[in-house]
Amino acid sequence: MKKLLTGFIFIAMIIFLSSSAYGEGKLDIDGDINNREYKRLLIVYKEERYKHRKTKKYGRGLERIPKAIEDKIKKIKRLENLNIDIVSIDEKEDVEEVIEELNKSEYIEGVEEDVRRSFFYMPNDLEYDLQWGLGNPNINIAKAWQLIENVGAGNNEVVVAVIDSGINSSHEDLVNRIDFDGYNFRSNDYNIEDFHGHGTAVAGIIAAQTDNNIGIAGVVGKFDANILPLKVGEWVSEEIAAINYAIEKKVDVINISMGGEMYIATENLAIQRAVDSGIVVVAAAGNEAQEGNKALYPASYENVISVGSMNELEDVSWFSNYNPYVDLVAPGEGIYSTDRNGKYAYFNGTSFSTPFVAGVCALLKTIDKSLTPKEIEDILFSTATDKGEYGRDDYYGYGIVNPVEAVKTLVGIHEEEYQEFSPKIDVPLDKKWTIRFNMELDGSHINDSNVFIVDKTGIKIQSEISLMSDKKGIIITPIANYESGQEYSLIINKDIKAVNQESLVKSVKMTFITE
Ligand SMILES: [Ca+2]
Ligand SMILES: [Ca+2]
Ligand SMILES: [Ca+2]
């Protein structure tokens, strides 16, 4: 006798053709512009006035300084590709008056101060277990690596520019992870050695060599992500030059664990150019929560992922700046990483939570190099583990960065057992699938973790999922078109539920080949 089909079952799939186809975070800047030790300016020239003849006295650019104030200004250097001169002014001069005079020039687009930025760093006096951050339940980085490996994804080469104090390039756990194009913007040479320690720690958190039986593991694990060390001092002009260099080198991610209180339009412009060219920019929120708690830059510019710090109890660190620009938090206390002396040490501060997030961005780009900064923000913000007040708040931002959930948005979960359907061939490039069930579905489980399309390497194809009006069917529509002549699989995870909370006995997999 034939058994009756009982329980919650998947009954049919129908093809529809769619209708269309970083001392401690102190700043040397307080208040009066004329009371500073150094007076430096950034002079940005107008593009069309740029290509002048070189003069004997100054070289290109500076001859366009108005005669009246020419003697008050001394050229320090030129950021050639950016059409910017860095100059110093005699300390006795009234800086604001000089700026006013400069702004009168028809050759000059704008003048800003070359302010000092600080590396955000906290005293190294707390000890925690080795790398608690990577094992934090929200981070669980080894699981994220496994998910990527399971589907054979994560094969792209990725470069993370670390704009910082340099790097210990012979450190045992970093030596194989350094991009040879590193540069020193203080001395304008290729000496990227780190005498501070800050940059070496940041680099280790992102990309320390993993599974080599020594030292620590980096957030990017064994995936092919290297560090481009861009050594800077404290002048914002050096940082701007480094960003510009990172753009030229077409890096994937920029980590800036430093900042200051002053909004610098030229810096913001450099960052927006980086973002426009597809580079994700991640910066530290700062460590002055109890010393003014100002929104610092560059973290607070638009399109920059601003990262705060949390401790092992998942509380926002006492020092971590909170404001409307904070996007995410990550481990930033007792962070064990590579040190400038070739050994390892504990570090504290938002400088060290930032590279966790930069590392996750790099990991996502090993899966899909084409992800835009906006798409990466969307993935990280929507998958972050919400903490504190419900929803986004000024302490945690969107929450604790969650690499496992972030990776799941890109790769299908590898299931051992499927109810498999034989391949359908010659499926049109622009079609949607309708999946029918014998019971009404619980809509809360209908999402792209449970119903999705993957390519041959297991990478998810962005799709729209909707519940049919009778609640007994799901429609899945690809947003991006498939590639022609390729194999894809439609996966229905057994975790989807009927209204009576019954699940499928097995996950369903149906493979198809596009026309
Ligand atoms: Ca290691
Ligand atoms: Ca932001
Ligand atoms: Ca929250």
mmCIF file with all atom_site columns, C-alpha atoms and ligand atoms in Angstrom, residues 386-393 397, ligand 3:
data_model
loop_
_atom_site.group_PDB
_atom_site.id
_atom_site.type_symbol
_atom_site.label_atom_id
_atom_site.label_alt_id
_atom_site.label_comp_id
_atom_site.label_asym_id
_atom_site.label_entity_id
_atom_site.label_seq_id
_atom_site.pdbx_PDB_ins_code
_atom_site.Cartn_x
_atom_site.Cartn_y
_atom_site.Cartn_z
_atom_site.occupancy
_atom_site.B_iso_or_equiv
_atom_site.pdbx_formal_charge
_atom_site.auth_seq_id
_atom_site.auth_comp_id
_atom_site.auth_asym_id
_atom_site.auth_atom_id
_atom_site.pdbx_PDB_model_num
ATOM   1  C  CA . ASP A 1 386 ? 23.188 44.045 18.362 1.00 0.00 ? 386 ASP A CA 1
ATOM   2  C  CA . LYS A 1 387 ? 24.146 45.051 21.926 1.00 0.00 ? 387 LYS A CA 1
ATOM   3  C  CA . GLY A 1 388 ? 23.121 47.763 24.365 1.00 0.00 ? 388 GLY A CA 1
ATOM   4  C  CA . GLU A 1 389 ? 20.022 49.711 23.349 1.00 0.00 ? 389 GLU A CA 1
ATOM   5  C  CA . TYR A 1 390 ? 17.921 47.978 20.685 1.00 0.00 ? 390 TYR A CA 1
ATOM   6  C  CA . GLY A 1 391 ? 19.133 48.735 17.163 1.00 0.00 ? 391 GLY A CA 1
ATOM   7  C  CA . ARG A 1 392 ? 21.938 51.091 16.261 1.00 0.00 ? 392 ARG A CA 1
ATOM   8  C  CA . ASP A 1 393 ? 23.209 53.093 19.252 1.00 0.00 ? 393 ASP A CA 1
ATOM   9  C  CA . GLY A 1 397 ? 27.082 51.391 16.594 1.00 0.00 ? 397 GLY A CA 1
HETATM 10 CA CA . CA  B 2 .   ? 22.351 48.390 19.935 1.00 0.00 ? 3   CA  B CA 1
#
